[in-house]
C-alpha angles and dihedrals in degrees: 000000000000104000087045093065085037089065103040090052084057095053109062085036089059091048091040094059089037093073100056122095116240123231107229095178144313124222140187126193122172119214112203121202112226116230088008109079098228143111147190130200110190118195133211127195114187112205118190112207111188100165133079102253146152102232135136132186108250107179149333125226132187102227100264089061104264123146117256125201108212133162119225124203138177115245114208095191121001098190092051111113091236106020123203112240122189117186116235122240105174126001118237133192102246087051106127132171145047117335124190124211104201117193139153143199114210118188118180114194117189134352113310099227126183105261099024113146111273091216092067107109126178124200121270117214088258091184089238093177085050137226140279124214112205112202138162129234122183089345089311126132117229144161138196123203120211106203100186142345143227113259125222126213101278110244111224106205126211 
């Protein structure tokens, strides 16, 4: 009798765990522009869904609640050297695979004047607090919190 409660408890756990989307990493790199003292950090979040599932993004927040625009993409091979993206315009349950969410912060400081030292760098909004990504599986309400991110070597532009 035992074993058989046993089982049943493992079903609905293992189906529970399928639905959720994975987090496969989160990155930052920062771009500077040269004589112009700005500079944009943009930011890439890779999800892995492997189940079956009706799901949809509904929204990204920075975590103290604003509003983020992002882009998200399906990647059909991330390790490829050129991977093939396709942007997604409805989800769909028999989606499966590895989705991107693409976003940036640009902040421009001064004037930008023509001879300005290219070492001048002014601060990007780095969601230090991090973000939170709500989305929905199977009617249900969820949300997933990034803490941090790994950053990338920052690229200085002429």
């Amino acid at each position: 009798m035992m074993r058989k409660l046993l089982f049943l408890f493992l079903i609905p756990s293992a189906s529970i765990f399928a639905q959720n989307l994975k987090l496969m990493k989160a990155t930052m790199q920062t771009i500077n522009h040269g004589a112009s003292p700005t500079s944009t950090t943009n930011f890439m979040v890779q999800l892995k869904k492997g189940k079956s599932f009706v799901w949809s993004v509904d929204s990204v927040k920075s975590a103290l609640s604003n509003t983020i625009n992002y882009n998200i993409v399906k990647v059909d091979d991330p390790a490829a050297t050129s991977p093939k993206y396709q942007q997604i315009k409805s989800f769909s349950k028999k989606d499966k695979g590895i989705y991107q969410i693409t976003f940036g912060s640009t902040k421009q400081n001064g004037s930008g004047r023509p001879g300005s030292p290219q070492s001048q760098r002014v601060d990007t909004e780095i969601y230090s607090n991090g973000i939170i990504i709500y989305y929905t599986v199977n009617k249900k309400k969820k949300e997933m919190k990034i803490d941090s991110f790994e950053e990338l070597e920052s690229i200085d532009a002429p």
